[in-house]
mmCIF file of N, CA and C in Angstrom:
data_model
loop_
_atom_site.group_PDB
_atom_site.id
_atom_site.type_symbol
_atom_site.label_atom_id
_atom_site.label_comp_id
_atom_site.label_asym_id
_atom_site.label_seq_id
_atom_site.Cartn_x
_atom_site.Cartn_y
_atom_site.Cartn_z
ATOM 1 N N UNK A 23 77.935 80.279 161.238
ATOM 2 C CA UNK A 23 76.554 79.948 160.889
ATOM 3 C C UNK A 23 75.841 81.143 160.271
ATOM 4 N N UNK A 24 74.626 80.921 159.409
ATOM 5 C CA UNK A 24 74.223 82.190 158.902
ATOM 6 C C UNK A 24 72.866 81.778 159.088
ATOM 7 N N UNK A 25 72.229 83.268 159.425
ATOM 8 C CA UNK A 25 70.849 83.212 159.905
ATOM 9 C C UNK A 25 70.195 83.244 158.195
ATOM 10 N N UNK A 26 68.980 82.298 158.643
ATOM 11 C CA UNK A 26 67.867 81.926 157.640
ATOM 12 C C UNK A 26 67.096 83.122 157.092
ATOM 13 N N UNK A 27 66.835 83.225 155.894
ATOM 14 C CA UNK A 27 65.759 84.633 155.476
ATOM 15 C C UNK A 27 64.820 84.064 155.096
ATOM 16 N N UNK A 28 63.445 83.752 155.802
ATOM 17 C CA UNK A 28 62.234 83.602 155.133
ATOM 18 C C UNK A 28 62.122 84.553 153.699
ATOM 19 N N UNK A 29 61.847 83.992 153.154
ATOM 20 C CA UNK A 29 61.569 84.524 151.646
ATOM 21 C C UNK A 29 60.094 84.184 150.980
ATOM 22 N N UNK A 30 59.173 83.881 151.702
ATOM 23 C CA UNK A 30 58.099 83.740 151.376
ATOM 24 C C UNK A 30 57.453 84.921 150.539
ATOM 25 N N UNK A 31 56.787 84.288 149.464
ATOM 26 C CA UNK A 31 56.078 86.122 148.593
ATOM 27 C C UNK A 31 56.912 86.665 148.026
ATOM 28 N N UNK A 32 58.316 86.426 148.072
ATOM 29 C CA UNK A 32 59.297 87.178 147.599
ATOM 30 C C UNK A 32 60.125 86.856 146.196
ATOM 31 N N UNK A 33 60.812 87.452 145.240
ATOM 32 C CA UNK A 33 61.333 86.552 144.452
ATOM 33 C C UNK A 33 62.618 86.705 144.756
ATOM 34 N N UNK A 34 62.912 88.143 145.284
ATOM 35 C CA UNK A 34 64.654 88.230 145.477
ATOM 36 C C UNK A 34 64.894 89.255 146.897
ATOM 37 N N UNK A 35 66.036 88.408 147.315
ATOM 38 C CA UNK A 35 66.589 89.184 148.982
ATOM 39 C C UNK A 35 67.617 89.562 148.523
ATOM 40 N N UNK A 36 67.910 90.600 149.008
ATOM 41 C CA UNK A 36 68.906 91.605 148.423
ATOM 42 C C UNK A 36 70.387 91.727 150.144
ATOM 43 N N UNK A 37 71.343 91.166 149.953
ATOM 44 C CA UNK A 37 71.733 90.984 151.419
ATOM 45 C C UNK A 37 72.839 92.365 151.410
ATOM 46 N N UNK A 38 72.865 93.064 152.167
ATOM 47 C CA UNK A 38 74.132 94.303 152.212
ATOM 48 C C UNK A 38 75.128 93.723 153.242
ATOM 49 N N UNK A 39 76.229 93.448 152.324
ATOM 50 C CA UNK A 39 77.287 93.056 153.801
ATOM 51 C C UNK A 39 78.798 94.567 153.663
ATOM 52 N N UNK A 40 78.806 94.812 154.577
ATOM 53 C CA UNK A 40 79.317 95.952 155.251
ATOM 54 C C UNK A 40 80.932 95.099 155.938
ATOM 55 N N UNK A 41 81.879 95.250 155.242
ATOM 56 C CA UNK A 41 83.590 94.385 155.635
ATOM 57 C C UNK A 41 83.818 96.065 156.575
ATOM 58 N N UNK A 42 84.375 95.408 158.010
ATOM 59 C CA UNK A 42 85.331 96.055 158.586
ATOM 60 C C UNK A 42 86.631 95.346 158.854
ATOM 61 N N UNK A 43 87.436 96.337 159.292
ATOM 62 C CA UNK A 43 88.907 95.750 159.997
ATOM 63 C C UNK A 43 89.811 96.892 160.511
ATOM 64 N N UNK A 44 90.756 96.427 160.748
ATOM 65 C CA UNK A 44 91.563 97.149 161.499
ATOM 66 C C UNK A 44 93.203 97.364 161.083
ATOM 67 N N UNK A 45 93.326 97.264 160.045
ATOM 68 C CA UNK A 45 94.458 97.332 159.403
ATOM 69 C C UNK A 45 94.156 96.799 157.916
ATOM 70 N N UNK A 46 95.407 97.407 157.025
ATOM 71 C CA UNK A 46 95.182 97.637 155.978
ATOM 72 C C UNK A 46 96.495 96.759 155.184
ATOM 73 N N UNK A 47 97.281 95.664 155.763
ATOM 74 C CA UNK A 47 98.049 95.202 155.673
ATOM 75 C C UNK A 47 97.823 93.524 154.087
ATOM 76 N N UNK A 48 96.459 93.856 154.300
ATOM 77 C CA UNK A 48 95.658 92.653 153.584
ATOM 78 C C UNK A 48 94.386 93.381 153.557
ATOM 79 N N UNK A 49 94.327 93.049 151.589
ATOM 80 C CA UNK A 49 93.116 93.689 150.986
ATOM 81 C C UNK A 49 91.967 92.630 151.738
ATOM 82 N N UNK A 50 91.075 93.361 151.931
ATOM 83 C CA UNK A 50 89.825 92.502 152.747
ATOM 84 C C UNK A 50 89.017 91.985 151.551
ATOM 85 N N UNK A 51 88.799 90.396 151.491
ATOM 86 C CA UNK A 51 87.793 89.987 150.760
ATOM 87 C C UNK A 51 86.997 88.850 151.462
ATOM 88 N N UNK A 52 85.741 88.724 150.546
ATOM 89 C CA UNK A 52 84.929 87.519 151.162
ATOM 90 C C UNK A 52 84.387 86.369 149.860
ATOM 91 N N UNK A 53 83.830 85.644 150.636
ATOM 92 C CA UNK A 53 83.636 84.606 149.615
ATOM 93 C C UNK A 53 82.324 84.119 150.346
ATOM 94 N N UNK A 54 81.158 84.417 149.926
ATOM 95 C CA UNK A 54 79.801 83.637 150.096
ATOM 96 C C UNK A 54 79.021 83.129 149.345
ATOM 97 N N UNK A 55 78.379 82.327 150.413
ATOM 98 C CA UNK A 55 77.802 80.505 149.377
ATOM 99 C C UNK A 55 76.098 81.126 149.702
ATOM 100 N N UNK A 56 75.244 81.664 148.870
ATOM 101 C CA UNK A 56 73.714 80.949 149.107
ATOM 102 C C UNK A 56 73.191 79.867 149.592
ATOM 103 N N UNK A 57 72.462 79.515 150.526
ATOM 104 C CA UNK A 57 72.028 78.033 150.573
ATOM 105 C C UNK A 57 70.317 78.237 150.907
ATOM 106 N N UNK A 58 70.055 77.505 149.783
ATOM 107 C CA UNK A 58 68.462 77.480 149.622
ATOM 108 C C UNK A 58 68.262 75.878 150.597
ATOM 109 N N UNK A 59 66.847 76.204 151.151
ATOM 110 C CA UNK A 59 65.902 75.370 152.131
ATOM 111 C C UNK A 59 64.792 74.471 151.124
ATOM 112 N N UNK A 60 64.780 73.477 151.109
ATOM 113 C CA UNK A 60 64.150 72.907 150.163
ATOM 114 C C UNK A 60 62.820 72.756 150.668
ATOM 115 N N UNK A 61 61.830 72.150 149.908
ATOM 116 C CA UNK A 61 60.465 72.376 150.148
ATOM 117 C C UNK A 61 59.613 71.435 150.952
ATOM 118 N N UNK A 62 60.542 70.221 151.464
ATOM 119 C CA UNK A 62 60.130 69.878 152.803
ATOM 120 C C UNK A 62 60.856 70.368 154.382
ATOM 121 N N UNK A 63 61.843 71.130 153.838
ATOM 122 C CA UNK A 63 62.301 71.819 155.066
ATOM 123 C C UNK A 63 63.527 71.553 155.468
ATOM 124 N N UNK A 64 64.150 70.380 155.128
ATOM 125 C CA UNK A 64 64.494 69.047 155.764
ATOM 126 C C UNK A 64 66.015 69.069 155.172
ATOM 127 N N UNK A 65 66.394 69.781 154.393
ATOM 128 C CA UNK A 65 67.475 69.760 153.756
ATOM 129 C C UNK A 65 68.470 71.423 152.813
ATOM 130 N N UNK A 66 69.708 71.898 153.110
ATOM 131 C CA UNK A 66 69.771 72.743 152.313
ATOM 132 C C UNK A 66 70.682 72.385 151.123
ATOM 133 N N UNK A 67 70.174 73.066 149.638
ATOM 134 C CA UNK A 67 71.323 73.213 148.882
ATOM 135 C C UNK A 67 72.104 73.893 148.765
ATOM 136 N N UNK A 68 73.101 73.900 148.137
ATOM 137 C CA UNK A 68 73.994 75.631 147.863
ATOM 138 C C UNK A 68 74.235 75.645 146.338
ATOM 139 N N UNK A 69 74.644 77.137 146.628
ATOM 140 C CA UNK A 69 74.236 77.673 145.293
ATOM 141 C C UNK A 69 75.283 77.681 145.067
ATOM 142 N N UNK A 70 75.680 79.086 144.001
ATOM 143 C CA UNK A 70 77.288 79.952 143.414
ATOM 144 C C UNK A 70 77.614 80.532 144.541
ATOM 145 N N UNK A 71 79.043 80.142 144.623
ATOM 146 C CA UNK A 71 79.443 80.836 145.472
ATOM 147 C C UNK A 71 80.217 82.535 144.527
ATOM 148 N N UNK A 72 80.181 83.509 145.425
ATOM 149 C CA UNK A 72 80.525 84.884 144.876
ATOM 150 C C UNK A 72 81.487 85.180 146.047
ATOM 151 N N UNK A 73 82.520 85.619 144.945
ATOM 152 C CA UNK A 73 83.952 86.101 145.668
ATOM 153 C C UNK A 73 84.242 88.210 145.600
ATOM 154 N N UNK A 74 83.814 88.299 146.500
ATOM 155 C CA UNK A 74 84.062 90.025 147.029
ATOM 156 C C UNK A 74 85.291 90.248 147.060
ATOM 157 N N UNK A 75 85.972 91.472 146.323
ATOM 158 C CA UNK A 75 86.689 92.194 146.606
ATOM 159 C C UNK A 75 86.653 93.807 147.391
ATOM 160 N N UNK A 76 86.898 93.979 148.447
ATOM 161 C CA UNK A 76 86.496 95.097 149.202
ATOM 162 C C UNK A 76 87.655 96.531 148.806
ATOM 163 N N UNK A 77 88.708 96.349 148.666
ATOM 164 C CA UNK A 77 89.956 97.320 148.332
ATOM 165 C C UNK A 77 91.012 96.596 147.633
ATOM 166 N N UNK A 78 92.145 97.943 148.239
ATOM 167 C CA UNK A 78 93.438 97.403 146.913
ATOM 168 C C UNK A 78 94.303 98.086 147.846
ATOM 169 N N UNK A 79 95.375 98.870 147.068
ATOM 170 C CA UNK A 79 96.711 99.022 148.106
ATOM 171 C C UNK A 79 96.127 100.171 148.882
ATOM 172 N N UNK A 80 96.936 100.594 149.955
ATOM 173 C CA UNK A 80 96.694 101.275 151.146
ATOM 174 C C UNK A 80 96.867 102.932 150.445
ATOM 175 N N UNK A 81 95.503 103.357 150.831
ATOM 176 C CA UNK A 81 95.031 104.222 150.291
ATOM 177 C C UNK A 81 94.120 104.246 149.380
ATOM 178 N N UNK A 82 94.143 103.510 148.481
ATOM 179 C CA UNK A 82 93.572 103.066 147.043
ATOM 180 C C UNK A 82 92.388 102.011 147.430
ATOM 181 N N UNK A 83 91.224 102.595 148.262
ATOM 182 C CA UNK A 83 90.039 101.553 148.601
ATOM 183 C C UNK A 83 88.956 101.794 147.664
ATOM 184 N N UNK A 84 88.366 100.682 147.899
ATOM 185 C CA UNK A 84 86.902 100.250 146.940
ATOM 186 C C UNK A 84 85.731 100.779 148.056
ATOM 187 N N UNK A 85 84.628 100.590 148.015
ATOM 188 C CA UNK A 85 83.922 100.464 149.165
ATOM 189 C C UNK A 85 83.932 99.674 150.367
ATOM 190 N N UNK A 86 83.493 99.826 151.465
ATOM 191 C CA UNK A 86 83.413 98.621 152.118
ATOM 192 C C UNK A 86 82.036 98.457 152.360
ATOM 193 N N UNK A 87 81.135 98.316 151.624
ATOM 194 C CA UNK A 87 80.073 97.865 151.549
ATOM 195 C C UNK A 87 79.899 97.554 150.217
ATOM 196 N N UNK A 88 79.436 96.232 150.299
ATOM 197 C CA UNK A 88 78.345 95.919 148.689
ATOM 198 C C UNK A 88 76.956 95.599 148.861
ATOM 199 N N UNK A 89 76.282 95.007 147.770
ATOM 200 C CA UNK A 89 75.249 94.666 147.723
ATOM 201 C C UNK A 89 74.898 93.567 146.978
ATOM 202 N N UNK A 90 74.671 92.042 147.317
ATOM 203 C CA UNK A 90 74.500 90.741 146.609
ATOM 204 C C UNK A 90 72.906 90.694 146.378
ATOM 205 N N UNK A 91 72.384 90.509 145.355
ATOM 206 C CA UNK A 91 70.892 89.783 145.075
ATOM 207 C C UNK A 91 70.987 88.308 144.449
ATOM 208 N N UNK A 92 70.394 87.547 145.453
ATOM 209 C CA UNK A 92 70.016 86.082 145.226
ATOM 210 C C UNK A 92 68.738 86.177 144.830
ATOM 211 N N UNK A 93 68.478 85.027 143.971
ATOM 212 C CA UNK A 93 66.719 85.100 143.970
ATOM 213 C C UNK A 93 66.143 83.643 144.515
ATOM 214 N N UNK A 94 65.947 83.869 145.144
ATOM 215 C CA UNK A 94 65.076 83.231 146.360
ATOM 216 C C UNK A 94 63.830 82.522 145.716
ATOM 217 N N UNK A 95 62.947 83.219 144.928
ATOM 218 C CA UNK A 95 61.604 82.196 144.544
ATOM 219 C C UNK A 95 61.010 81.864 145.278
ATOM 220 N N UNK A 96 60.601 82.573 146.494
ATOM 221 C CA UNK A 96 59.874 81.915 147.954
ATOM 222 C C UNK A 96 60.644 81.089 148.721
ATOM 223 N N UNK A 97 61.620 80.631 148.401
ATOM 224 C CA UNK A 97 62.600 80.129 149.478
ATOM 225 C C UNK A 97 62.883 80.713 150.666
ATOM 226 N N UNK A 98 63.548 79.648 151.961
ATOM 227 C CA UNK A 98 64.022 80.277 152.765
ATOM 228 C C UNK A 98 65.802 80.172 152.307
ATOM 229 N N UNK A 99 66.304 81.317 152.512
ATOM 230 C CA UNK A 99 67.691 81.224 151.827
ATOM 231 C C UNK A 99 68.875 81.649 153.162
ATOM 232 N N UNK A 100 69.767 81.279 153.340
ATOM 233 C CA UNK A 100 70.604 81.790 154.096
ATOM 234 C C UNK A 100 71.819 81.603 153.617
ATOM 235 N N UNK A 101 72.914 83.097 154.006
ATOM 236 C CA UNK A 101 74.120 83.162 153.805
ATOM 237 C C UNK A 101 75.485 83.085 154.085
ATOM 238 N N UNK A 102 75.909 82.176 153.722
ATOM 239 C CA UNK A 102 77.140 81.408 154.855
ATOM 240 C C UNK A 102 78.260 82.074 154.115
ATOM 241 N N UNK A 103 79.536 82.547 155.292
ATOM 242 C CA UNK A 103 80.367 83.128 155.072
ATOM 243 C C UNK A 103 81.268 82.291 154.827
ATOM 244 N N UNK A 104 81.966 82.061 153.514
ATOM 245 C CA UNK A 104 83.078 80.794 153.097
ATOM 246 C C UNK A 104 84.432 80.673 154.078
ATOM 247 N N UNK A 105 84.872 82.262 153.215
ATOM 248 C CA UNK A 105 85.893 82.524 153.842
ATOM 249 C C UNK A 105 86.122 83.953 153.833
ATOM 250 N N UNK A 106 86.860 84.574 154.789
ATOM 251 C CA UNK A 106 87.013 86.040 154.736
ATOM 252 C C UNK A 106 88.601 86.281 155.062
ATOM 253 N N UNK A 107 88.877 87.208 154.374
ATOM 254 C CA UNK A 107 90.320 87.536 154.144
ATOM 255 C C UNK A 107 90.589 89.418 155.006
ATOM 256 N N UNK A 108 91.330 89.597 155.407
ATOM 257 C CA UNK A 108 92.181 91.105 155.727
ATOM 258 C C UNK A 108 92.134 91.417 156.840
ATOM 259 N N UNK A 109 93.156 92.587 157.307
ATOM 260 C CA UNK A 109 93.985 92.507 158.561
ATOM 261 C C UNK A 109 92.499 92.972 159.405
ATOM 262 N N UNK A 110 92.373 92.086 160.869
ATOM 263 C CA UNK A 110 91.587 92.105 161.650
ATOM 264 C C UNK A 110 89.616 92.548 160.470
ATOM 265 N N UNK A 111 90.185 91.287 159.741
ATOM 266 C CA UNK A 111 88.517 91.410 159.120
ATOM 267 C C UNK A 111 87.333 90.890 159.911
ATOM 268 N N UNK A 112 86.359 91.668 160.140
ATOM 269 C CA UNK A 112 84.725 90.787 160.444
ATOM 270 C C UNK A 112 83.837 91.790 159.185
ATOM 271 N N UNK A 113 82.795 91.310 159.534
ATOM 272 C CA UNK A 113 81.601 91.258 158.056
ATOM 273 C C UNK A 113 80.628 91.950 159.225
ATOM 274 N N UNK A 114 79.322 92.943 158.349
ATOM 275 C CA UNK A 114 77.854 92.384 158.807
ATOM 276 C C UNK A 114 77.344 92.396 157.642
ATOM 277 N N UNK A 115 76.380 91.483 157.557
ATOM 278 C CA UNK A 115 74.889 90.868 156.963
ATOM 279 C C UNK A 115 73.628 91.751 157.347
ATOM 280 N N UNK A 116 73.231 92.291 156.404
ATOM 281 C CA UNK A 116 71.741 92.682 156.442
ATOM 282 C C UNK A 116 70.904 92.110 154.854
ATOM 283 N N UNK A 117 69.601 91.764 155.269
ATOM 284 C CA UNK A 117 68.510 91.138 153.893
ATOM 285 C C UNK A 117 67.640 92.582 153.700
ATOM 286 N N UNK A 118 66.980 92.590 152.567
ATOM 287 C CA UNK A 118 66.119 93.011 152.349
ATOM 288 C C UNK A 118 65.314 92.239 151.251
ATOM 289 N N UNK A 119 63.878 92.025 151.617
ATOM 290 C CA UNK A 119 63.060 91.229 150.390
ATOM 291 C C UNK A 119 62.975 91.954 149.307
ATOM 292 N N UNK A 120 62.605 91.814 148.007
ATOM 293 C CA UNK A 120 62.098 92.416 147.349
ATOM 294 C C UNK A 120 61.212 91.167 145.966
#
């Protein structure tokens, strides 16, 4: 499940997700869906989904942090994790409005 970002006043939330794991056996990637709150409340859509690549062969890493901007438009938006790939992978999620 992914927690909701009020986005009120805002035009774009900027989300930092931070991939850990515990082995390096499988390049770590993710795949997340936007889903905007529509304007009676009552229903979400989804957006593009965006496919993360975090590294490459052992030794040879990328970051493990990125940075996604959705634009929101006053929406409430939340970010659902599709699917996540690599040895002993978990994620964190942080928003920032802007």
């Amino acid at each position: 499940p992914a927690e909701v970002v009020d986005c009120s006043g805002h035009q774009y939330v900027d989300f930092d997700i931070t991939m850990s794991r515990t082995g390096d056996a499988v390049a770590p990637a993710l795949t997340v869906i936007p889903y905007y709150l529509d304007a009676s409340g009552a229903a979400y859509t989804a957006g593009t989904a965006t496919v993360l690549t975090f590294g490459g062969a052992s030794g040879d890493y990328e970051s493990l942090k990125q940075r996604i901007r959705v634009e929101a438009r006053g929406n409430s938006v939340a970010l659902l994790v599709e699917s996540i790939a690599g040895t002993g992978a978990s994620v964190d999620i942080g928003a920032t409005l802007s």
